[in-house]
């Protein structure tokens, strides 16, 4: 029998995040050598993760505080609402808050628990047997408002929005954050819509109108109508507020409140 103690098993679990039986097996195989057991468990975890690379991570959560937000994905909602998964998300969020990495890759490489953030994600993935992915990260300097939305009361937040703004009406800014969560705009203003997207919309609308035999005289109006719909669907300031029964555009509501949206970010679990 390998020479190791219960304290060794506990230490190995803390170092690797592996289950008790896996730790005992690794210590048996390494004759009680903790360093060799750690290496063996890391290799096993890596192989397990490799087998899961093609699986879909359509569940998970959005965690945020202040102007920092992350999205951590899992395969199932069962894992998404587990304490270990939510604890990992909180730990990653704290790293992001404390270190403010430049981008997602920098966050993944940031130190956490004796390794990196990526190591911590892989350790939990290996332990629970499910693919986990840090999908998104953003930090926006203030002043900002944050809104998190739950799809079900027993699940963690699945949609998160951060809005950077100028102005004094915090309630109006928060209402915009809620609108963004519901309506999913991609841009703040028309100027942010890529020119190639607008041009492609024009070409498709013109081709469709001509294919339907529309008179040449009205084709330009049809094209402009399609372009305006593009803006109404994807541009925040052009959208009709989902929180206002008068169907007023967001731009007007912001003007009335004296608010200017400088930037926003929206994360939604299960969406690109």
PDB file of C-alpha atoms in Angstrom:
ATOM      1  CA  UNK A   1       0.000   0.000   0.000  1.00  0.00           C
ATOM      2  CA  UNK A   2       1.292   3.471  -0.883  1.00  0.00           C
ATOM      3  CA  UNK A   3       2.672   5.542   1.981  1.00  0.00           C
ATOM      4  CA  UNK A   4       0.398   8.588   2.346  1.00  0.00           C
ATOM      5  CA  UNK A   5      -1.976  10.084   4.903  1.00  0.00           C
ATOM      6  CA  UNK A   6      -5.422  11.639   4.888  1.00  0.00           C
ATOM      7  CA  UNK A   7      -3.661  15.001   5.096  1.00  0.00           C
ATOM      8  CA  UNK A   8      -1.880  14.185   1.833  1.00  0.00           C
ATOM      9  CA  UNK A   9      -5.210  13.413   0.160  1.00  0.00           C
ATOM     10  CA  UNK A  10      -6.623  16.725   1.423  1.00  0.00           C
ATOM     11  CA  UNK A  11      -3.581  18.627   0.197  1.00  0.00           C
ATOM     12  CA  UNK A  12      -3.805  16.990  -3.234  1.00  0.00           C
ATOM     13  CA  UNK A  13      -7.493  17.880  -3.498  1.00  0.00           C
ATOM     14  CA  UNK A  14      -6.692  21.497  -2.645  1.00  0.00           C
ATOM     15  CA  UNK A  15      -3.910  21.611  -5.244  1.00  0.00           C
ATOM     16  CA  UNK A  16      -5.842  20.026  -8.084  1.00  0.00           C
ATOM     17  CA  UNK A  17      -9.552  20.293  -7.330  1.00  0.00           C
ATOM     18  CA  UNK A  18      -9.881  16.573  -8.076  1.00  0.00           C
ATOM     19  CA  UNK A  19     -12.240  14.230  -6.244  1.00  0.00           C
ATOM     20  CA  UNK A  20     -11.173  12.194  -3.236  1.00  0.00           C
ATOM     21  CA  UNK A  21     -11.111   8.842  -5.033  1.00  0.00           C
ATOM     22  CA  UNK A  22      -9.102  10.268  -7.939  1.00  0.00           C
ATOM     23  CA  UNK A  23      -6.603  11.711  -5.461  1.00  0.00           C
ATOM     24  CA  UNK A  24      -6.249   8.380  -3.666  1.00  0.00           C
ATOM     25  CA  UNK A  25      -5.720   6.562  -6.951  1.00  0.00           C
ATOM     26  CA  UNK A  26      -3.084   9.092  -8.012  1.00  0.00           C
ATOM     27  CA  UNK A  27      -1.258   8.746  -4.686  1.00  0.00           C
ATOM     28  CA  UNK A  28      -1.431   4.961  -4.938  1.00  0.00           C
ATOM     29  CA  UNK A  29       0.058   5.091  -8.444  1.00  0.00           C
ATOM     30  CA  UNK A  30       2.816   7.507  -7.377  1.00  0.00           C
ATOM     31  CA  UNK A  31       3.612   5.647  -4.148  1.00  0.00           C
ATOM     32  CA  UNK A  32       2.617   8.682  -2.109  1.00  0.00           C
ATOM     33  CA  UNK A  33       4.630  11.218  -4.098  1.00  0.00           C
ATOM     34  CA  UNK A  34       2.435  14.336  -4.145  1.00  0.00           C
ATOM     35  CA  UNK A  35       4.302  16.086  -6.984  1.00  0.00           C
ATOM     36  CA  UNK A  36       3.912  13.066  -9.261  1.00  0.00           C
ATOM     37  CA  UNK A  37       0.265  12.721  -8.235  1.00  0.00           C
ATOM     38  CA  UNK A  38      -0.390  16.388  -9.089  1.00  0.00           C
ATOM     39  CA  UNK A  39       1.194  15.934 -12.514  1.00  0.00           C
ATOM     40  CA  UNK A  40      -0.812  12.775 -13.174  1.00  0.00           C
ATOM     41  CA  UNK A  41      -4.085  14.451 -12.198  1.00  0.00           C
ATOM     42  CA  UNK A  42      -3.318  17.488 -14.361  1.00  0.00           C
ATOM     43  CA  UNK A  43      -2.656  15.210 -17.335  1.00  0.00           C
ATOM     44  CA  UNK A  44      -5.892  13.350 -16.673  1.00  0.00           C
ATOM     45  CA  UNK A  45      -7.796  16.622 -16.435  1.00  0.00           C
ATOM     46  CA  UNK A  46      -6.276  17.912 -19.674  1.00  0.00           C
ATOM     47  CA  UNK A  47      -7.231  14.730 -21.523  1.00  0.00           C
ATOM     48  CA  UNK A  48     -10.736  14.960 -20.134  1.00  0.00           C
ATOM     49  CA  UNK A  49     -11.050  18.565 -21.295  1.00  0.00           C
ATOM     50  CA  UNK A  50      -9.730  17.649 -24.761  1.00  0.00           C
ATOM     51  CA  UNK A  51     -12.513  15.092 -25.127  1.00  0.00           C
ATOM     52  CA  UNK A  52     -15.053  17.807 -24.368  1.00  0.00           C
ATOM     53  CA  UNK A  53     -13.798  20.457 -26.805  1.00  0.00           C
ATOM     54  CA  UNK A  54     -16.618  19.879 -29.294  1.00  0.00           C
ATOM     55  CA  UNK A  55     -19.378  20.046 -26.713  1.00  0.00           C
ATOM     56  CA  UNK A  56     -21.687  23.051 -26.598  1.00  0.00           C
ATOM     57  CA  UNK A  57     -21.570  25.421 -23.636  1.00  0.00           C
ATOM     58  CA  UNK A  58     -24.988  27.054 -23.918  1.00  0.00           C
ATOM     59  CA  UNK A  59     -25.532  27.536 -20.189  1.00  0.00           C
ATOM     60  CA  UNK A  60     -23.681  29.398 -17.482  1.00  0.00           C
ATOM     61  CA  UNK A  61     -23.856  32.806 -15.888  1.00  0.00           C
ATOM     62  CA  UNK A  62     -22.978  36.463 -16.130  1.00  0.00           C
ATOM     63  CA  UNK A  63     -21.263  37.965 -13.079  1.00  0.00           C
ATOM     64  CA  UNK A  64     -20.517  41.652 -12.626  1.00  0.00           C
ATOM     65  CA  UNK A  65     -19.648  44.338 -10.132  1.00  0.00           C
ATOM     66  CA  UNK A  66     -19.069  48.028 -10.713  1.00  0.00           C
ATOM     67  CA  UNK A  67     -17.797  48.401 -14.265  1.00  0.00           C
ATOM     68  CA  UNK A  68     -16.465  44.854 -14.636  1.00  0.00           C
ATOM     69  CA  UNK A  69     -18.391  41.927 -16.124  1.00  0.00           C
ATOM     70  CA  UNK A  70     -17.566  38.348 -17.113  1.00  0.00           C
ATOM     71  CA  UNK A  71     -19.435  35.460 -18.698  1.00  0.00           C
ATOM     72  CA  UNK A  72     -18.605  31.898 -17.629  1.00  0.00           C
ATOM     73  CA  UNK A  73     -20.235  29.102 -19.625  1.00  0.00           C
ATOM     74  CA  UNK A  74     -21.110  25.497 -18.824  1.00  0.00           C
ATOM     75  CA  UNK A  75     -22.817  22.673 -20.681  1.00  0.00           C
ATOM     76  CA  UNK A  76     -25.809  22.364 -18.348  1.00  0.00           C
ATOM     77  CA  UNK A  77     -27.891  24.614 -16.124  1.00  0.00           C
ATOM     78  CA  UNK A  78     -27.394  22.040 -13.347  1.00  0.00           C
ATOM     79  CA  UNK A  79     -23.714  23.014 -13.212  1.00  0.00           C
ATOM     80  CA  UNK A  80     -24.495  26.712 -13.737  1.00  0.00           C
ATOM     81  CA  UNK A  81     -26.433  26.846 -10.467  1.00  0.00           C
ATOM     82  CA  UNK A  82     -23.958  24.758  -8.482  1.00  0.00           C
ATOM     83  CA  UNK A  83     -22.036  26.444  -5.631  1.00  0.00           C
ATOM     84  CA  UNK A  84     -18.618  25.414  -7.018  1.00  0.00           C
ATOM     85  CA  UNK A  85     -19.338  26.957 -10.433  1.00  0.00           C
ATOM     86  CA  UNK A  86     -20.636  30.180  -8.928  1.00  0.00           C
ATOM     87  CA  UNK A  87     -17.696  30.342  -6.532  1.00  0.00           C
ATOM     88  CA  UNK A  88     -15.314  30.005  -9.499  1.00  0.00           C
ATOM     89  CA  UNK A  89     -17.154  32.793 -11.342  1.00  0.00           C
ATOM     90  CA  UNK A  90     -16.891  35.043  -8.277  1.00  0.00           C
ATOM     91  CA  UNK A  91     -13.164  34.320  -8.009  1.00  0.00           C
ATOM     92  CA  UNK A  92     -12.587  35.135 -11.681  1.00  0.00           C
ATOM     93  CA  UNK A  93     -14.635  38.314 -11.385  1.00  0.00           C
ATOM     94  CA  UNK A  94     -12.545  39.413  -8.407  1.00  0.00           C
ATOM     95  CA  UNK A  95      -9.361  38.833 -10.394  1.00  0.00           C
ATOM     96  CA  UNK A  96     -10.805  40.941 -13.210  1.00  0.00           C
ATOM     97  CA  UNK A  97     -11.758  43.713 -10.777  1.00  0.00           C
ATOM     98  CA  UNK A  98      -8.402  43.729  -8.989  1.00  0.00           C
ATOM     99  CA  UNK A  99      -6.138  43.419 -12.042  1.00  0.00           C
ATOM    100  CA  UNK A 100      -8.252  44.919 -14.854  1.00  0.00           C
ATOM    101  CA  UNK A 101      -6.619  42.776 -17.575  1.00  0.00           C
ATOM    102  CA  UNK A 102      -6.341  44.283 -21.049  1.00  0.00           C
ATOM    103  CA  UNK A 103      -8.547  41.651 -22.672  1.00  0.00           C
ATOM    104  CA  UNK A 104     -10.038  38.168 -22.316  1.00  0.00           C
ATOM    105  CA  UNK A 105      -6.768  36.384 -23.051  1.00  0.00           C
ATOM    106  CA  UNK A 106      -4.991  38.435 -20.405  1.00  0.00           C
ATOM    107  CA  UNK A 107      -7.709  37.511 -17.905  1.00  0.00           C
ATOM    108  CA  UNK A 108      -7.277  33.825 -18.704  1.00  0.00           C
ATOM    109  CA  UNK A 109      -3.544  34.146 -18.037  1.00  0.00           C
ATOM    110  CA  UNK A 110      -3.975  36.118 -14.807  1.00  0.00           C
ATOM    111  CA  UNK A 111      -2.872  34.411 -11.566  1.00  0.00           C
ATOM    112  CA  UNK A 112      -5.479  32.649  -9.447  1.00  0.00           C
ATOM    113  CA  UNK A 113      -5.041  30.122  -6.654  1.00  0.00           C
ATOM    114  CA  UNK A 114      -1.464  29.113  -7.363  1.00  0.00           C
ATOM    115  CA  UNK A 115      -2.029  28.867 -11.118  1.00  0.00           C
ATOM    116  CA  UNK A 116      -3.869  30.907 -13.702  1.00  0.00           C
ATOM    117  CA  UNK A 117      -7.537  31.613 -14.259  1.00  0.00           C
ATOM    118  CA  UNK A 118      -7.482  29.077 -17.101  1.00  0.00           C
ATOM    119  CA  UNK A 119      -5.950  26.495 -14.776  1.00  0.00           C
ATOM    120  CA  UNK A 120      -8.740  27.050 -12.247  1.00  0.00           C
ATOM    121  CA  UNK A 121     -11.394  26.625 -14.943  1.00  0.00           C
ATOM    122  CA  UNK A 122      -9.750  23.454 -16.235  1.00  0.00           C
ATOM    123  CA  UNK A 123      -9.451  22.048 -12.708  1.00  0.00           C
ATOM    124  CA  UNK A 124     -13.171  22.435 -12.047  1.00  0.00           C
ATOM    125  CA  UNK A 125     -14.008  21.116 -15.514  1.00  0.00           C
ATOM    126  CA  UNK A 126     -11.925  18.020 -14.842  1.00  0.00           C
ATOM    127  CA  UNK A 127     -13.555  17.483 -11.490  1.00  0.00           C
ATOM    128  CA  UNK A 128     -17.170  17.752 -12.645  1.00  0.00           C
ATOM    129  CA  UNK A 129     -16.683  16.196 -16.094  1.00  0.00           C
ATOM    130  CA  UNK A 130     -18.188  19.106 -18.023  1.00  0.00           C
ATOM    131  CA  UNK A 131     -16.742  21.625 -20.460  1.00  0.00           C
ATOM    132  CA  UNK A 132     -16.389  25.126 -18.992  1.00  0.00           C
ATOM    133  CA  UNK A 133     -15.439  28.269 -20.918  1.00  0.00           C
ATOM    134  CA  UNK A 134     -14.682  31.859 -19.953  1.00  0.00           C
ATOM    135  CA  UNK A 135     -16.451  33.430 -22.888  1.00  0.00           C
ATOM    136  CA  UNK A 136     -16.397  37.189 -22.353  1.00  0.00           C
ATOM    137  CA  UNK A 137     -14.884  39.900 -20.181  1.00  0.00           C
ATOM    138  CA  UNK A 138     -15.186  43.666 -20.182  1.00  0.00           C
ATOM    139  CA  UNK A 139     -14.217  46.559 -17.971  1.00  0.00           C
ATOM    140  CA  UNK A 140     -15.781  49.987 -18.465  1.00  0.00           C
ATOM    141  CA  UNK A 141     -14.694  53.026 -16.479  1.00  0.00           C
ATOM    142  CA  UNK A 142     -17.382  54.962 -14.656  1.00  0.00           C
ATOM    143  CA  UNK A 143     -19.812  56.340 -14.200  1.00  0.00           C
ATOM    144  CA  UNK A 144     -21.642  53.148 -15.143  1.00  0.00           C
ATOM    145  CA  UNK A 145     -24.875  51.372 -14.311  1.00  0.00           C
ATOM    146  CA  UNK A 146     -25.238  47.617 -14.151  1.00  0.00           C
ATOM    147  CA  UNK A 147     -28.252  45.402 -14.759  1.00  0.00           C
ATOM    148  CA  UNK A 148     -28.348  41.614 -14.358  1.00  0.00           C
ATOM    149  CA  UNK A 149     -31.316  39.524 -15.477  1.00  0.00           C
ATOM    150  CA  UNK A 150     -32.289  36.003 -14.412  1.00  0.00           C
ATOM    151  CA  UNK A 151     -34.318  33.798 -16.745  1.00  0.00           C
ATOM    152  CA  UNK A 152     -35.507  31.731 -13.781  1.00  0.00           C
ATOM    153  CA  UNK A 153     -35.426  32.316 -10.037  1.00  0.00           C
ATOM    154  CA  UNK A 154     -33.347  29.190  -9.392  1.00  0.00           C
ATOM    155  CA  UNK A 155     -30.696  30.100 -11.962  1.00  0.00           C
ATOM    156  CA  UNK A 156     -27.902  32.700 -11.818  1.00  0.00           C
ATOM    157  CA  UNK A 157     -28.076  35.807 -14.046  1.00  0.00           C
ATOM    158  CA  UNK A 158     -27.955  34.931 -17.757  1.00  0.00           C
ATOM    159  CA  UNK A 159     -27.971  38.466 -19.189  1.00  0.00           C
ATOM    160  CA  UNK A 160     -25.851  41.384 -18.059  1.00  0.00           C
ATOM    161  CA  UNK A 161     -25.552  44.955 -19.305  1.00  0.00           C
ATOM    162  CA  UNK A 162     -23.141  47.728 -18.410  1.00  0.00           C
ATOM    163  CA  UNK A 163     -23.826  51.285 -19.547  1.00  0.00           C
ATOM    164  CA  UNK A 164     -21.303  54.110 -19.419  1.00  0.00           C
ATOM    165  CA  UNK A 165     -23.035  57.480 -19.435  1.00  0.00           C
ATOM    166  CA  UNK A 166     -22.852  61.216 -18.834  1.00  0.00           C
ATOM    167  CA  UNK A 167     -25.599  62.916 -16.838  1.00  0.00           C
ATOM    168  CA  UNK A 168     -27.152  62.993 -13.379  1.00  0.00           C
ATOM    169  CA  UNK A 169     -30.270  60.847 -13.817  1.00  0.00           C
ATOM    170  CA  UNK A 170     -29.124  57.427 -12.579  1.00  0.00           C
ATOM    171  CA  UNK A 171     -32.632  55.977 -12.804  1.00  0.00           C
ATOM    172  CA  UNK A 172     -32.840  56.889 -16.496  1.00  0.00           C
ATOM    173  CA  UNK A 173     -29.451  55.302 -17.111  1.00  0.00           C
ATOM    174  CA  UNK A 174     -30.572  52.151 -15.306  1.00  0.00           C
ATOM    175  CA  UNK A 175     -33.721  52.037 -17.438  1.00  0.00           C
ATOM    176  CA  UNK A 176     -31.527  52.110 -20.539  1.00  0.00           C
ATOM    177  CA  UNK A 177     -29.514  49.190 -19.136  1.00  0.00           C
ATOM    178  CA  UNK A 178     -32.753  47.239 -18.694  1.00  0.00           C
ATOM    179  CA  UNK A 179     -33.845  48.142 -22.235  1.00  0.00           C
ATOM    180  CA  UNK A 180     -30.526  46.915 -23.639  1.00  0.00           C
ATOM    181  CA  UNK A 181     -30.930  43.618 -21.795  1.00  0.00           C
ATOM    182  CA  UNK A 182     -34.369  43.118 -23.370  1.00  0.00           C
ATOM    183  CA  UNK A 183     -33.850  44.565 -26.863  1.00  0.00           C
ATOM    184  CA  UNK A 184     -30.263  43.528 -27.567  1.00  0.00           C
ATOM    185  CA  UNK A 185     -28.951  46.466 -29.632  1.00  0.00           C
ATOM    186  CA  UNK A 186     -25.534  46.053 -31.214  1.00  0.00           C
ATOM    187  CA  UNK A 187     -24.554  49.702 -31.615  1.00  0.00           C
ATOM    188  CA  UNK A 188     -25.133  52.985 -29.808  1.00  0.00           C
ATOM    189  CA  UNK A 189     -25.454  55.295 -32.830  1.00  0.00           C
ATOM    190  CA  UNK A 190     -25.925  54.953 -36.594  1.00  0.00           C
ATOM    191  CA  UNK A 191     -22.307  55.983 -37.143  1.00  0.00           C
ATOM    192  CA  UNK A 192     -21.127  52.795 -35.420  1.00  0.00           C
ATOM    193  CA  UNK A 193     -22.856  50.481 -37.908  1.00  0.00           C
ATOM    194  CA  UNK A 194     -20.148  49.248 -40.313  1.00  0.00           C
ATOM    195  CA  UNK A 195     -20.462  50.788 -43.777  1.00  0.00           C
ATOM    196  CA  UNK A 196     -20.228  47.355 -45.372  1.00  0.00           C
ATOM    197  CA  UNK A 197     -23.266  46.183 -43.378  1.00  0.00           C
ATOM    198  CA  UNK A 198     -25.322  49.152 -44.549  1.00  0.00           C
ATOM    199  CA  UNK A 199     -24.193  48.677 -48.143  1.00  0.00           C
ATOM    200  CA  UNK A 200     -24.990  44.960 -48.057  1.00  0.00           C
ATOM    201  CA  UNK A 201     -28.483  45.779 -46.772  1.00  0.00           C
ATOM    202  CA  UNK A 202     -28.962  48.254 -49.624  1.00  0.00           C
ATOM    203  CA  UNK A 203     -27.858  45.714 -52.244  1.00  0.00           C
ATOM    204  CA  UNK A 204     -30.054  42.947 -50.872  1.00  0.00           C
ATOM    205  CA  UNK A 205     -33.089  45.237 -50.632  1.00  0.00           C
ATOM    206  CA  UNK A 206     -32.618  46.543 -54.174  1.00  0.00           C
ATOM    207  CA  UNK A 207     -32.155  43.054 -55.609  1.00  0.00           C
ATOM    208  CA  UNK A 208     -35.249  41.766 -53.779  1.00  0.00           C
ATOM    209  CA  UNK A 209     -37.384  44.698 -54.933  1.00  0.00           C
ATOM    210  CA  UNK A 210     -36.372  44.236 -58.551  1.00  0.00           C
ATOM    211  CA  UNK A 211     -36.903  40.477 -58.357  1.00  0.00           C
ATOM    212  CA  UNK A 212     -40.454  41.142 -57.134  1.00  0.00           C
ATOM    213  CA  UNK A 213     -41.055  43.429 -60.113  1.00  0.00           C
ATOM    214  CA  UNK A 214     -41.402  46.635 -58.118  1.00  0.00           C
ATOM    215  CA  UNK A 215     -41.505  49.845 -60.243  1.00  0.00           C
ATOM    216  CA  UNK A 216     -38.108  51.502 -60.585  1.00  0.00           C
ATOM    217  CA  UNK A 217     -39.514  54.724 -59.160  1.00  0.00           C
ATOM    218  CA  UNK A 218     -40.231  53.218 -55.742  1.00  0.00           C
ATOM    219  CA  UNK A 219     -37.162  50.976 -55.428  1.00  0.00           C
ATOM    220  CA  UNK A 220     -35.086  53.725 -53.701  1.00  0.00           C
ATOM    221  CA  UNK A 221     -37.811  54.202 -51.088  1.00  0.00           C
ATOM    222  CA  UNK A 222     -37.943  50.450 -50.445  1.00  0.00           C
ATOM    223  CA  UNK A 223     -34.169  50.381 -50.049  1.00  0.00           C
ATOM    224  CA  UNK A 224     -34.169  53.278 -47.586  1.00  0.00           C
ATOM    225  CA  UNK A 225     -36.969  51.597 -45.663  1.00  0.00           C
ATOM    226  CA  UNK A 226     -34.832  48.461 -45.240  1.00  0.00           C
ATOM    227  CA  UNK A 227     -31.848  50.512 -44.131  1.00  0.00           C
ATOM    228  CA  UNK A 228     -33.958  52.376 -41.584  1.00  0.00           C
ATOM    229  CA  UNK A 229     -35.240  49.049 -40.279  1.00  0.00           C
ATOM    230  CA  UNK A 230     -31.642  47.909 -39.877  1.00  0.00           C
ATOM    231  CA  UNK A 231     -30.993  50.951 -37.724  1.00  0.00           C
ATOM    232  CA  UNK A 232     -34.222  50.510 -35.753  1.00  0.00           C
ATOM    233  CA  UNK A 233     -33.350  46.886 -34.990  1.00  0.00           C
ATOM    234  CA  UNK A 234     -29.665  47.248 -34.114  1.00  0.00           C
ATOM    235  CA  UNK A 235     -28.985  50.831 -32.956  1.00  0.00           C
ATOM    236  CA  UNK A 236     -29.801  51.721 -29.359  1.00  0.00           C
ATOM    237  CA  UNK A 237     -30.792  55.336 -29.993  1.00  0.00           C
ATOM    238  CA  UNK A 238     -33.044  54.319 -32.902  1.00  0.00           C
ATOM    239  CA  UNK A 239     -34.921  51.636 -30.973  1.00  0.00           C
ATOM    240  CA  UNK A 240     -38.353  52.092 -29.443  1.00  0.00           C
ATOM    241  CA  UNK A 241     -38.102  51.795 -25.675  1.00  0.00           C
ATOM    242  CA  UNK A 242     -39.418  48.471 -24.406  1.00  0.00           C
ATOM    243  CA  UNK A 243     -40.099  50.101 -21.027  1.00  0.00           C
ATOM    244  CA  UNK A 244     -42.217  52.993 -22.302  1.00  0.00           C
ATOM    245  CA  UNK A 245     -45.824  52.346 -23.293  1.00  0.00           C
ATOM    246  CA  UNK A 246     -45.915  55.455 -25.502  1.00  0.00           C
ATOM    247  CA  UNK A 247     -43.489  53.717 -27.891  1.00  0.00           C
ATOM    248  CA  UNK A 248     -41.023  56.580 -27.606  1.00  0.00           C
ATOM    249  CA  UNK A 249     -37.549  56.097 -29.050  1.00  0.00           C
ATOM    250  CA  UNK A 250     -34.668  55.654 -26.637  1.00  0.00           C
ATOM    251  CA  UNK A 251     -32.981  58.754 -28.086  1.00  0.00           C
ATOM    252  CA  UNK A 252     -35.899  60.981 -27.019  1.00  0.00           C
ATOM    253  CA  UNK A 253     -36.076  59.492 -23.532  1.00  0.00           C
ATOM    254  CA  UNK A 254     -32.363  60.074 -23.034  1.00  0.00           C
ATOM    255  CA  UNK A 255     -32.600  63.652 -24.277  1.00  0.00           C
ATOM    256  CA  UNK A 256     -35.450  64.346 -21.877  1.00  0.00           C
ATOM    257  CA  UNK A 257     -33.432  62.903 -18.975  1.00  0.00           C
ATOM    258  CA  UNK A 258     -30.257  64.744 -19.949  1.00  0.00           C
ATOM    259  CA  UNK A 259     -28.381  61.461 -20.376  1.00  0.00           C
ATOM    260  CA  UNK A 260     -25.758  60.597 -23.007  1.00  0.00           C
ATOM    261  CA  UNK A 261     -24.792  56.949 -23.469  1.00  0.00           C
ATOM    262  CA  UNK A 262     -21.067  56.774 -24.128  1.00  0.00           C
ATOM    263  CA  UNK A 263     -20.711  53.011 -24.376  1.00  0.00           C
ATOM    264  CA  UNK A 264     -22.490  49.812 -23.423  1.00  0.00           C
ATOM    265  CA  UNK A 265     -21.742  46.099 -23.156  1.00  0.00           C
ATOM    266  CA  UNK A 266     -24.265  43.265 -23.212  1.00  0.00           C
ATOM    267  CA  UNK A 267     -23.542  39.612 -22.408  1.00  0.00           C
ATOM    268  CA  UNK A 268     -26.138  36.863 -22.858  1.00  0.00           C
ATOM    269  CA  UNK A 269     -25.491  33.231 -22.025  1.00  0.00           C
ATOM    270  CA  UNK A 270     -26.108  30.971 -25.023  1.00  0.00           C
ATOM    271  CA  UNK A 271     -25.730  33.757 -27.603  1.00  0.00           C
ATOM    272  CA  UNK A 272     -22.758  34.780 -29.723  1.00  0.00           C
TER     273      UNK A 272
END
